[in-house]
Coordinates of N, CA and C in Angstrom, one line a residue:
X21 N 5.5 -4.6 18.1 CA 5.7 -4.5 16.7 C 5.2 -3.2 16.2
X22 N 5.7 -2.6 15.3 CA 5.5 -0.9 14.7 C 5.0 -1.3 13.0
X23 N 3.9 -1.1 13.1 CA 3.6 -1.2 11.4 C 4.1 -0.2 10.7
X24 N 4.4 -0.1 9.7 CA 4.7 1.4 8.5 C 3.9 1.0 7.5
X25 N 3.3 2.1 6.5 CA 3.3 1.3 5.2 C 3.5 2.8 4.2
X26 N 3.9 2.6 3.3 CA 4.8 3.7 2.6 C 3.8 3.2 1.0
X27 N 3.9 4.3 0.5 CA 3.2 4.5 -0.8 C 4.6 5.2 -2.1
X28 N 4.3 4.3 -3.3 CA 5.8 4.0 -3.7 C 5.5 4.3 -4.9
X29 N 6.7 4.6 -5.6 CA 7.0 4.3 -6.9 C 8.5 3.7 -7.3
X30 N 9.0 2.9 -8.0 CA 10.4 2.8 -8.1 C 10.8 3.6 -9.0
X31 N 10.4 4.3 -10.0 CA 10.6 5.7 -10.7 C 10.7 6.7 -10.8
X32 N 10.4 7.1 -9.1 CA 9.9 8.3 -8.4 C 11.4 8.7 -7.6
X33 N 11.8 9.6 -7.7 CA 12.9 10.1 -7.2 C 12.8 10.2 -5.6
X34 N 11.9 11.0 -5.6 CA 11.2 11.3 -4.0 C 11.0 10.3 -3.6
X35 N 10.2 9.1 -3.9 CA 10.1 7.6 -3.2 C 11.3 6.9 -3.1
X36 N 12.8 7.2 -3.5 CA 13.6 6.7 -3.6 C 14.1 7.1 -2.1
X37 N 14.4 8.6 -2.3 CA 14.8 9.5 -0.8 C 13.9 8.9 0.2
X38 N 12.8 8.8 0.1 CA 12.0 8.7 0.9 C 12.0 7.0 1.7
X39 N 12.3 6.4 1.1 CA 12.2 4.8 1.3 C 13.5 4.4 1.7
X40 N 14.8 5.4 1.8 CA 16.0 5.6 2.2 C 15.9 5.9 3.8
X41 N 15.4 6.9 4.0 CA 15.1 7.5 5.2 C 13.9 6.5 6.1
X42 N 13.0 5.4 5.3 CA 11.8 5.0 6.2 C 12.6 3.9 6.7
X43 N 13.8 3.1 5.8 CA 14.6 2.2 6.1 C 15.4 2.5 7.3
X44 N 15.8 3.7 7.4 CA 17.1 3.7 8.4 C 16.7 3.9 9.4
X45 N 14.9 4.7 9.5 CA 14.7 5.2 11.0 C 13.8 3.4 11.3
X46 N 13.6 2.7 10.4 CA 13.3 1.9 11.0 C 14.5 0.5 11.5
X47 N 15.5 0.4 10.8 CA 16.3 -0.5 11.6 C 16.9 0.5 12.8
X48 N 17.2 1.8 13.1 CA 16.9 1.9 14.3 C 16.5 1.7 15.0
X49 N 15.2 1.8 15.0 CA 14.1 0.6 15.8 C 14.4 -0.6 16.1
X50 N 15.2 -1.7 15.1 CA 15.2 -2.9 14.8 C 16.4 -3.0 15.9
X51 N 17.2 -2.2 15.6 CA 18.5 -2.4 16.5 C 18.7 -2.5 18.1
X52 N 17.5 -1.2 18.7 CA 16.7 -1.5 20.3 C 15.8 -2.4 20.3
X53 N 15.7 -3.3 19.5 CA 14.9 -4.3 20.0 C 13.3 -4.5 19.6
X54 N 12.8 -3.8 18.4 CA 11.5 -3.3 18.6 C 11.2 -3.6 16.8
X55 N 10.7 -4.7 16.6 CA 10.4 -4.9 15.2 C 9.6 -4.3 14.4
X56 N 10.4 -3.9 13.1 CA 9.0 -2.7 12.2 C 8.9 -3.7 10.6
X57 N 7.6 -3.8 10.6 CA 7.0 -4.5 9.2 C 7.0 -3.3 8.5
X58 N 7.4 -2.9 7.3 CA 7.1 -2.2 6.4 C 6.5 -2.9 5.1
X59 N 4.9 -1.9 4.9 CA 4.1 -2.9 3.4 C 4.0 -1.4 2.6
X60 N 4.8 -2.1 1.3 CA 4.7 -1.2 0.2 C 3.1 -1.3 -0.5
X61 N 2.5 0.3 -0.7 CA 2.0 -0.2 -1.4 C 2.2 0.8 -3.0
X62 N 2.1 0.2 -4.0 CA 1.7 0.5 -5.3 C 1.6 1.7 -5.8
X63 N 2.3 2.6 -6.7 CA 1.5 3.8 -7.6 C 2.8 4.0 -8.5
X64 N 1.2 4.2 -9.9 CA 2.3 4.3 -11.1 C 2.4 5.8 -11.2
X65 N 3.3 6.6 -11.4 CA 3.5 8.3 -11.5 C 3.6 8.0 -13.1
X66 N 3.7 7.2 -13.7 CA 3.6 7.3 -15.3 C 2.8 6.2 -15.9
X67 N 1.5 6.0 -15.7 CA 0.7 4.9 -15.7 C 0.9 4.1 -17.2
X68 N 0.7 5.5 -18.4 CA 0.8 5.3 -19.8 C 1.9 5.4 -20.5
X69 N 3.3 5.2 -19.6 CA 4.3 4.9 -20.2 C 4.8 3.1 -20.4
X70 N 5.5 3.7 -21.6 CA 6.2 2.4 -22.2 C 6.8 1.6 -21.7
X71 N 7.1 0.2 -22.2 CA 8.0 -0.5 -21.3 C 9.3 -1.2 -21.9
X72 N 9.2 -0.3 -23.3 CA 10.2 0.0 -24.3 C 11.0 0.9 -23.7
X73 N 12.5 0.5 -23.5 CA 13.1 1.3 -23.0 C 13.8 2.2 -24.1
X74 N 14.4 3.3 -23.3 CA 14.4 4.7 -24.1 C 15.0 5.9 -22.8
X75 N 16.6 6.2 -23.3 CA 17.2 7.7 -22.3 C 15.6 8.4 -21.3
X76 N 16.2 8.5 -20.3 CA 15.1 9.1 -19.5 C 15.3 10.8 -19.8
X77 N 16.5 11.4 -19.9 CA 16.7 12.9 -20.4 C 16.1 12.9 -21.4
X78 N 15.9 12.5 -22.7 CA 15.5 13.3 -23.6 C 13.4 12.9 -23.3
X79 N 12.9 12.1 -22.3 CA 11.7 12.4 -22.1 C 11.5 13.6 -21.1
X80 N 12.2 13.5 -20.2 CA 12.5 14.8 -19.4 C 12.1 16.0 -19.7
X81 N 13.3 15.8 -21.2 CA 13.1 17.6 -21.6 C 12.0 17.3 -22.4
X82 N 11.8 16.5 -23.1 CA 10.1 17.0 -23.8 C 9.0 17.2 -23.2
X83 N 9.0 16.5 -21.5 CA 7.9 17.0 -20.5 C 8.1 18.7 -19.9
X84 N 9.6 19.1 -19.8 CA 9.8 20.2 -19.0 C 10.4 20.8 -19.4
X85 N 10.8 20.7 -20.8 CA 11.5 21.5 -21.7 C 12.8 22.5 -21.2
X86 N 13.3 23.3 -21.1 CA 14.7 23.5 -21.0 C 15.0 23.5 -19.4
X87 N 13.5 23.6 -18.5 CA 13.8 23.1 -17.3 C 15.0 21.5 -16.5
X88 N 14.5 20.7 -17.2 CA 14.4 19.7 -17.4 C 16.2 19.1 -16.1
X89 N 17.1 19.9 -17.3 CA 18.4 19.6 -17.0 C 18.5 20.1 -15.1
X90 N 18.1 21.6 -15.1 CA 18.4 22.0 -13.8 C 17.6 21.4 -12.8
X91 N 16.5 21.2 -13.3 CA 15.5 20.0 -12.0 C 16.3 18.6 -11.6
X92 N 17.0 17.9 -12.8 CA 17.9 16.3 -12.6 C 18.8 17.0 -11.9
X93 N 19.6 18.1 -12.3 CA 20.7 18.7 -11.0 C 20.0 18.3 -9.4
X94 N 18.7 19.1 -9.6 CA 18.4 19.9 -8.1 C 17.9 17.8 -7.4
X95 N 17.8 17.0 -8.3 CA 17.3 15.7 -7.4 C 18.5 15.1 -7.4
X96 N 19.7 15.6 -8.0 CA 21.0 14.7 -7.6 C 21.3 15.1 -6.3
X97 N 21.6 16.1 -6.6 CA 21.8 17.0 -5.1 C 21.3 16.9 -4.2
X98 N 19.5 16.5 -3.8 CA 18.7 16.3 -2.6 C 19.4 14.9 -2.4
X99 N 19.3 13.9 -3.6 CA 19.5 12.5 -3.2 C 20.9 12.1 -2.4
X100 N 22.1 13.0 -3.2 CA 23.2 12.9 -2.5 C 23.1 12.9 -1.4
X101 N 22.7 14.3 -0.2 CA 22.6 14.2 0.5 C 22.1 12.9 1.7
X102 N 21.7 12.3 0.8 CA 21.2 10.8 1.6 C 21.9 9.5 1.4
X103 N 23.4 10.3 0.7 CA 23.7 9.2 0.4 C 23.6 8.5 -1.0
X104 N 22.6 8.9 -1.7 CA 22.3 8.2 -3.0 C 22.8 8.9 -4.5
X105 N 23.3 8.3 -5.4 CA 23.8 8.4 -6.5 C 22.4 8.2 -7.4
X106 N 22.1 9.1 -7.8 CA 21.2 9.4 -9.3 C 22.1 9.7 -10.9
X107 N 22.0 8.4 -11.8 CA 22.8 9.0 -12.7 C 21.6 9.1 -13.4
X108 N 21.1 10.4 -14.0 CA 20.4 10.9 -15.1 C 20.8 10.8 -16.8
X109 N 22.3 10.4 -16.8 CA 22.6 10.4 -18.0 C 22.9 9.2 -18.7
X110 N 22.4 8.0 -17.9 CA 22.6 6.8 -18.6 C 21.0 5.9 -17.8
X111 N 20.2 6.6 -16.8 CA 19.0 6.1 -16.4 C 17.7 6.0 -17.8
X112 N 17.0 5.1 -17.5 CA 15.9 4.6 -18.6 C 14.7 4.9 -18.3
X113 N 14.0 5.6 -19.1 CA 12.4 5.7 -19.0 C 11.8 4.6 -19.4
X114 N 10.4 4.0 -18.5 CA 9.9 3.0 -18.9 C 8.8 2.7 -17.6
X115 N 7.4 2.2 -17.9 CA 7.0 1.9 -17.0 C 7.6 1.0 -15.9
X116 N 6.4 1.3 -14.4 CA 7.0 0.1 -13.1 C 6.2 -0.8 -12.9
X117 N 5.0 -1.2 -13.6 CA 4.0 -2.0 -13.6 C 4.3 -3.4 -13.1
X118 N 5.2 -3.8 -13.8 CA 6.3 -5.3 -13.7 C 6.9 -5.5 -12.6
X119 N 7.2 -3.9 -12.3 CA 8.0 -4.2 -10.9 C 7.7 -4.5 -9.8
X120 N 6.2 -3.4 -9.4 CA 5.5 -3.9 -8.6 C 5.2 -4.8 -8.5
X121 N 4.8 -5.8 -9.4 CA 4.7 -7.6 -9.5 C 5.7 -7.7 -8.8
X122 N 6.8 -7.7 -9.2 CA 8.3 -7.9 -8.5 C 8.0 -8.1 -7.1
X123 N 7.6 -6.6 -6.7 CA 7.4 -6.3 -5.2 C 6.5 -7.3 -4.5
X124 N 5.5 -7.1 -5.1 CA 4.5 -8.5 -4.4 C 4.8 -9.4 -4.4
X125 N 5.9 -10.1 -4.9 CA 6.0 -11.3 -5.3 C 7.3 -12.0 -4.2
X126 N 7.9 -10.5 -3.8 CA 8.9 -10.1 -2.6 C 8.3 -10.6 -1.0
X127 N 7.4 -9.1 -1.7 CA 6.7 -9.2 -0.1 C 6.2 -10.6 0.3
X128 N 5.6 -11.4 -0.3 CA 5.0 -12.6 0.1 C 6.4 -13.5 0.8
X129 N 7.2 -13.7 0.4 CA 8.5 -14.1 1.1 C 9.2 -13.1 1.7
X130 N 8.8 -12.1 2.2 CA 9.5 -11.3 3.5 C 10.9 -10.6 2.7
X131 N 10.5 -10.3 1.6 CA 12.0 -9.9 1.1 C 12.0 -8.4 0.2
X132 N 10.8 -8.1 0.5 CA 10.3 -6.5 -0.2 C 11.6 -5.2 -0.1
X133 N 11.8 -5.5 1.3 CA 12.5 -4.1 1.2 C 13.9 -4.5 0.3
X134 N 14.9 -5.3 0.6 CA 16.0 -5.8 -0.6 C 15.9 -5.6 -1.8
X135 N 14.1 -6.1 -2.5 CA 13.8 -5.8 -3.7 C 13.4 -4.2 -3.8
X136 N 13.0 -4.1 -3.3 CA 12.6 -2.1 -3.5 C 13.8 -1.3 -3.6
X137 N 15.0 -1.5 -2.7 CA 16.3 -1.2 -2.8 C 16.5 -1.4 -4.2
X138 N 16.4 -2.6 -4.0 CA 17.5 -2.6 -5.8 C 17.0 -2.0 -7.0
X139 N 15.8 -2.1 -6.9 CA 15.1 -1.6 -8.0 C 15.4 0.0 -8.1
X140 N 14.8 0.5 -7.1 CA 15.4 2.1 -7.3 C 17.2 2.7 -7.8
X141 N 17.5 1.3 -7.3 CA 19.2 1.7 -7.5 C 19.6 1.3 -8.9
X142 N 18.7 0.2 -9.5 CA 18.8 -0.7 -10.9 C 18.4 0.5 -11.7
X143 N 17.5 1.8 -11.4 CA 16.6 2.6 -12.2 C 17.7 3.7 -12.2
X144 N 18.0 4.5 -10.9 CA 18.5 5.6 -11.0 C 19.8 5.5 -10.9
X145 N 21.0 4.3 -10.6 CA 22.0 4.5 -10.3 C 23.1 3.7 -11.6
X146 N 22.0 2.5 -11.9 CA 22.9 1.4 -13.0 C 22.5 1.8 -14.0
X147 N 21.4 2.4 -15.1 CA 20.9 2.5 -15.8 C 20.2 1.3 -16.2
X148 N 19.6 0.7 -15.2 CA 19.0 -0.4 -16.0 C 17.4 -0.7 -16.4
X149 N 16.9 -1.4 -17.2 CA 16.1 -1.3 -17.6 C 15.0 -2.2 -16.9
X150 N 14.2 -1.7 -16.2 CA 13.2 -2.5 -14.8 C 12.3 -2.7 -14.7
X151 N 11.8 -2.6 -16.1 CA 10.6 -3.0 -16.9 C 11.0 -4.6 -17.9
X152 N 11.9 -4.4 -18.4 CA 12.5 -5.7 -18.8 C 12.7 -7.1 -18.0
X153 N 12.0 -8.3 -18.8 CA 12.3 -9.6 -18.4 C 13.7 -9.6 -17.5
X154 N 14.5 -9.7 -18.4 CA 16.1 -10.0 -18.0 C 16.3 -9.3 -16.6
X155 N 16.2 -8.0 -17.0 CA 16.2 -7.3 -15.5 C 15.8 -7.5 -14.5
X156 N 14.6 -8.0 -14.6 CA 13.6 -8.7 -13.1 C 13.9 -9.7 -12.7
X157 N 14.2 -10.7 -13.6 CA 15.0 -12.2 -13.3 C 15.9 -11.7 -12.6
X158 N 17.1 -11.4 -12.7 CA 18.3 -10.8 -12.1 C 18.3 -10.2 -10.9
X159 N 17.4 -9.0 -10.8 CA 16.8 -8.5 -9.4 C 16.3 -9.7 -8.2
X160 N 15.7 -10.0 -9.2 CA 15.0 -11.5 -7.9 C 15.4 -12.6 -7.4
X161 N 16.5 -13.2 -8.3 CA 17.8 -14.2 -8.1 C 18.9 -13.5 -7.2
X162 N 19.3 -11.8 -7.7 CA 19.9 -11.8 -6.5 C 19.7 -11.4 -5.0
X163 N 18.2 -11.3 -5.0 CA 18.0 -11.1 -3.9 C 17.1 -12.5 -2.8
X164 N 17.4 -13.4 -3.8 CA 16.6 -14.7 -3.5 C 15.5 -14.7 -3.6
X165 N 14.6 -14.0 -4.1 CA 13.2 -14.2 -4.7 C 12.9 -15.5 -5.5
X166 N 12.1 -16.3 -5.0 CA 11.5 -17.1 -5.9 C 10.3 -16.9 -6.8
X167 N 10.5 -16.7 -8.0 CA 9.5 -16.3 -8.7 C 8.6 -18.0 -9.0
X168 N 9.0 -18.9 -8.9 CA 8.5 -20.1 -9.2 C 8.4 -20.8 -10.7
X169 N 8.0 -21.7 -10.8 CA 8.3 -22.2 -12.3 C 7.9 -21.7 -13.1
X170 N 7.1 -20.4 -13.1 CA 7.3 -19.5 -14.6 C 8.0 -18.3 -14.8
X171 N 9.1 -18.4 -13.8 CA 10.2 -17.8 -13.9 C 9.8 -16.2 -14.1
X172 N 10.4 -15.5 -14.9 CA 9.7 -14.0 -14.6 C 8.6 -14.0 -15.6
X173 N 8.4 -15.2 -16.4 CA 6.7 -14.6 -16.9 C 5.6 -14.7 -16.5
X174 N 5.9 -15.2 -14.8 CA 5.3 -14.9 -13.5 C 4.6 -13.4 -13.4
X175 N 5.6 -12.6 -13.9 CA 5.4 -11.1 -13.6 C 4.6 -10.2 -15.2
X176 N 4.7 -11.6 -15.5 CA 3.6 -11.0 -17.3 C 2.7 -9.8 -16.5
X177 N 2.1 -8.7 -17.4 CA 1.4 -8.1 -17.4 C -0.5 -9.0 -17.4
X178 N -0.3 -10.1 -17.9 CA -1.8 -10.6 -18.6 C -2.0 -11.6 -17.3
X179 N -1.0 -11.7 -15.9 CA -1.1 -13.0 -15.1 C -1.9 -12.6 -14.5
X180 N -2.6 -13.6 -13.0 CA -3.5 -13.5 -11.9 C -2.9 -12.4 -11.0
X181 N -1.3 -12.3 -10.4 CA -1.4 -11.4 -10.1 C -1.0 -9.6 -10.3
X182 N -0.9 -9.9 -12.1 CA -1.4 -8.2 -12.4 C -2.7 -7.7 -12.5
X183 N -3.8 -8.4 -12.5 CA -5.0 -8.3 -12.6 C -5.6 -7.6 -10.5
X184 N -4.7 -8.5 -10.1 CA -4.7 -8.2 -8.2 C -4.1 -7.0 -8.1
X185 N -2.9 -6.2 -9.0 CA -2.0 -5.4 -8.5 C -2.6 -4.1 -9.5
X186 N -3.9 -4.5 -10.3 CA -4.9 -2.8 -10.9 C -5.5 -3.2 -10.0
X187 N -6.2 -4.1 -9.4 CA -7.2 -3.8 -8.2 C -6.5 -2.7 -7.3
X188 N -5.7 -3.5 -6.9 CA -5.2 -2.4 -5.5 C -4.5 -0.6 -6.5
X189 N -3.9 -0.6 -7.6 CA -4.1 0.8 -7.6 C -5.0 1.4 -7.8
X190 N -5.9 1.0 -8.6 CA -7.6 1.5 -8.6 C -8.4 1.6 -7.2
X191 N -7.6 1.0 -6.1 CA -8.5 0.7 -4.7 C -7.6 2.1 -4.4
X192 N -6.6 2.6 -4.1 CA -5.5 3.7 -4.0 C -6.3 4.8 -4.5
X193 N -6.4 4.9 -5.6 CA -6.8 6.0 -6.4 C -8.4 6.0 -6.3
X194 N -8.9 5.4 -5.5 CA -10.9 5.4 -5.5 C -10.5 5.8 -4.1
X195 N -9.4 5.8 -3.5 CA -9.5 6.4 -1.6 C -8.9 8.1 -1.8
X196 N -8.1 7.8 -3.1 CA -7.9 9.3 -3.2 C -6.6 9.7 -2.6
X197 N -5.5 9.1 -2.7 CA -4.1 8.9 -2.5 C -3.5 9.5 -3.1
X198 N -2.7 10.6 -3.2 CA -1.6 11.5 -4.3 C -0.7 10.5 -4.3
X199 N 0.1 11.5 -5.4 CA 1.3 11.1 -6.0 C 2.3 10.5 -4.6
X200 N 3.4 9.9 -4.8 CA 4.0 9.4 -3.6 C 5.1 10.3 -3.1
X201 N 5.8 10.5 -2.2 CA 5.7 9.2 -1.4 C 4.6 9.4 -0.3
X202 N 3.9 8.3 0.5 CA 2.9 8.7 1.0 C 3.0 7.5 2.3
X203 N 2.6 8.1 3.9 CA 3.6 7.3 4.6 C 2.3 7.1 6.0
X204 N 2.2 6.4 6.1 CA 1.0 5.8 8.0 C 1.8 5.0 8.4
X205 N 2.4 6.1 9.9 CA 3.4 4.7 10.9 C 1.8 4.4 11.9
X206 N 1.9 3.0 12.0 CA 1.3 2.8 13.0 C -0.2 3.0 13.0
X207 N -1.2 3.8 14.0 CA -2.3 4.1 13.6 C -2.3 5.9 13.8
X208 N -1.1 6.1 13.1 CA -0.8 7.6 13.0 C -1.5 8.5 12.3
X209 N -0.9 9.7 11.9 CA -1.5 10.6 10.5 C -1.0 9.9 9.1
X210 N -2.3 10.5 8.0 CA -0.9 10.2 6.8 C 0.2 11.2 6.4
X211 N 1.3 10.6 6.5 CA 2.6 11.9 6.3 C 2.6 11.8 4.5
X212 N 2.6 12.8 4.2 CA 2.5 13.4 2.7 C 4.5 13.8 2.5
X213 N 4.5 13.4 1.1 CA 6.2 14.1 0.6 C 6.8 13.2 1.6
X214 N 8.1 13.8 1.3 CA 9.5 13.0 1.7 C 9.1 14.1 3.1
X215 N 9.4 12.8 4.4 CA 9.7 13.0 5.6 C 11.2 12.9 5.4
X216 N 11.6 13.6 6.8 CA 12.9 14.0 7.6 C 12.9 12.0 7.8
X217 N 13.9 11.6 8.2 CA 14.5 10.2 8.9 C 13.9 10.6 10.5
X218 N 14.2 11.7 11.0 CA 13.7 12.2 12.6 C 12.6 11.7 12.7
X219 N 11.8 12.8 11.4 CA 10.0 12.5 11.6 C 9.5 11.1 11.7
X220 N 10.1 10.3 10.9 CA 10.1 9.1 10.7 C 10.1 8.3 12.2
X221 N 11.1 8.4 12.5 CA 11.7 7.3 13.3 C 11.3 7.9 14.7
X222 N 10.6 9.0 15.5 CA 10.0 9.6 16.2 C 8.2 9.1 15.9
X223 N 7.7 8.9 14.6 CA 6.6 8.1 14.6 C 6.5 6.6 15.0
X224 N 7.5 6.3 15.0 CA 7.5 5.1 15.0 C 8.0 4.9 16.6
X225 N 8.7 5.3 17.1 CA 8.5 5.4 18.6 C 7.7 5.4 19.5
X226 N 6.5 6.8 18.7 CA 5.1 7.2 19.2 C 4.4 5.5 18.6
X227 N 4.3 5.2 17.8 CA 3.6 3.7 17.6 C 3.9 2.7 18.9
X228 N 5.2 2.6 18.7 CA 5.6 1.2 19.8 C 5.2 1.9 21.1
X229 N 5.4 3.1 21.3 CA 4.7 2.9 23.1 C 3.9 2.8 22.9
X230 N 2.7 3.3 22.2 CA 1.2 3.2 22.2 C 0.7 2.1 21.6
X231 N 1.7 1.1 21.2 CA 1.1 -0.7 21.4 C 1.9 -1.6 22.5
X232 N 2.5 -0.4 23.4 CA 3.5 -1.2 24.1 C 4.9 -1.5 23.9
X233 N 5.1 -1.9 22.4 CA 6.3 -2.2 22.1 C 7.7 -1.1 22.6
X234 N 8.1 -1.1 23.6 CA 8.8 -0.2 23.8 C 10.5 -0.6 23.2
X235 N 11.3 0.7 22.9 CA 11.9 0.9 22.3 C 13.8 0.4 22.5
X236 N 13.6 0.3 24.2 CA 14.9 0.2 25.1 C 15.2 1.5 25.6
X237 N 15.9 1.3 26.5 CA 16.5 2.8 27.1 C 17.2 3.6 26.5
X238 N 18.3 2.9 25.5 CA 19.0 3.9 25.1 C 18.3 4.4 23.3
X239 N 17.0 3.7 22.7 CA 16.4 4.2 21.5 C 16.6 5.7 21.4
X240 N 16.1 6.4 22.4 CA 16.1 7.9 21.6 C 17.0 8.5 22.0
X241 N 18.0 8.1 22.5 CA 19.6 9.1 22.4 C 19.7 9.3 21.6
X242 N 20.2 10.3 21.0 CA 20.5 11.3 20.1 C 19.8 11.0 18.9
X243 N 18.4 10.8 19.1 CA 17.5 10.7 17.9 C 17.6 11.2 16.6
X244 N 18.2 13.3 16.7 CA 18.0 13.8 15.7 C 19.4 13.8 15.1
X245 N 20.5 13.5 15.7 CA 22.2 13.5 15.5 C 22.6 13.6 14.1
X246 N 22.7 14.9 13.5 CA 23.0 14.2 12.0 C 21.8 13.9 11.1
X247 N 20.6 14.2 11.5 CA 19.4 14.7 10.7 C 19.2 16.3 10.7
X248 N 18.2 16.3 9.7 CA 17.5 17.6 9.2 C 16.4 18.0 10.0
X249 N 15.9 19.0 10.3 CA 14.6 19.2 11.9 C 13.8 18.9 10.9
X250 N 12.7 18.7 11.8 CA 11.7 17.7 11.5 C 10.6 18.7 10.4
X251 N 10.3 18.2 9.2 CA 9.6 18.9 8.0 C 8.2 18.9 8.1
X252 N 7.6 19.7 8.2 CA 6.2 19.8 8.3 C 5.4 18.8 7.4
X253 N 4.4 18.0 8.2 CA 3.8 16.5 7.7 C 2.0 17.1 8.1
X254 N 1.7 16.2 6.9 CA 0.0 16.1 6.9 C -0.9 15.5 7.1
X255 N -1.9 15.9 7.5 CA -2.9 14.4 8.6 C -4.0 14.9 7.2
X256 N -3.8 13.4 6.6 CA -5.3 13.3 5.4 C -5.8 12.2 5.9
X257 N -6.7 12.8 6.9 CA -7.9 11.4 7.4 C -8.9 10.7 6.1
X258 N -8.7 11.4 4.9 CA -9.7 11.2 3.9 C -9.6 9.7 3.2
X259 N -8.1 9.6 3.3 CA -7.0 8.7 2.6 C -6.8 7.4 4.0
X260 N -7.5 7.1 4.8 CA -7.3 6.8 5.9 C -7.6 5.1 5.6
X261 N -8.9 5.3 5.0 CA -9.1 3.9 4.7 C -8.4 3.0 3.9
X262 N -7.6 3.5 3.1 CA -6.9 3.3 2.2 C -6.1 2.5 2.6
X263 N -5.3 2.2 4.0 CA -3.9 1.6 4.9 C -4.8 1.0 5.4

């Protein structure tokens, strides 16, 4: 078995790309035979934002002012490339606090990555609002999440486990974690920024032989086929404890 664990935001454009590419090089794996757990963990990139929804463009341009427009160009464009649709012109600003609840609430029933999918796609693709009750209900029913009999005010801000889910950012941010996306296959380096799908899925290779878990014969044929060469990645032993 190949651990990952990936450092997230669902309002982070780059953790979107990035959680695209950790997915595919990892059911590659899954498909030779070689199981990969992937554990999300936590970070708000807008800690003291609202959960009053509100156009994400016009916060945009009051953070980056006439920049603003050409930068949502320049992340449609990276994201396309992967496949993914960013609409900027009907997407919502609002914190992810709730969502991460979401996420945990995933992860404990084995269903994190479906939920992390949707949520980034709920944010940047539907316009929808993913800080909102309704919206999280929705998210979790259709991905079979059982939130349990308090339904999503399970995911209140005031419950037991949001009080668990400032521990663990404050445990993040006391190890000294940047912004996301932030990535340890295995008992690897930590890879900083959006990795290549190659880099990826060539760590995770390096993991399974070095716990044994080997990959099958035919895993690394044409490993890089239709990827990007592999992007220069960073070993922060500092941040080590942290995973």
């Amino acid at each position: 078995m190949v651990k990952a664990d990936m450092v997230l935001d669902v309002i982070c454009v780059h953790s979107y790309i990035g959680y695209t590419r950790l997915v595919r090089a990892a059911d590659r794996m899954r498909a030779c035979g070689t199981d990969v757990t992937i554990t999300f963990r936590p970070y708000e990139i807008a800690p003291a934002a609202s959960d009053s929804p509100q156009p994400l463009m016009p916060v945009l341009e009051r953070m980056l002012g006439p920049y603003a427009a050409t930068q949502a160009e320049i992340f449609t464009w990276q994201a396309a490339r992967d496949g993914l649709e960013l609409r900027y012109d009907r997407a919502v600003a609002t914190g992810s606090f709730r969502a991460h609840l979401l996420i945990g609430r995933a992860a404990e029933q084995g269903l994190a990555e479906p939920v992390v999918e949707r949520l980034f796609r709920a944010h940047f693709t539907d316009g929808l609002h993913i800080a909102g009750e309704g919206t999280l209900r929705e998210i979790a029913e259709e991905c079979g999440v059982d939130l349990g009999p308090g339904g999503a005010g399970a995911l209140a801000k005031g419950s037991e486990e949001a009080e668990e889910l400032r521990g663990e950012l404050h445990r993040l941010r006391r190890h000294g974690v940047p912004a996301p996306p932030v990535f340890r296959i295995g008992d690897g380096p930590i890879l900083l920024g959006v990795q290549t799908e190659r880099s990826l899925y060539e760590a995770m290779t390096t993991a399974a032989a070095e716990s044994g878990a080997g990959t099958g014969t035919g895993a690394g044929a044409g490993a890089g086929a239709g990827v990007e060469p592999v992007a220069g990645s960073a070993a922060v032993r500092s941040v080590d404890a942290a995973f």
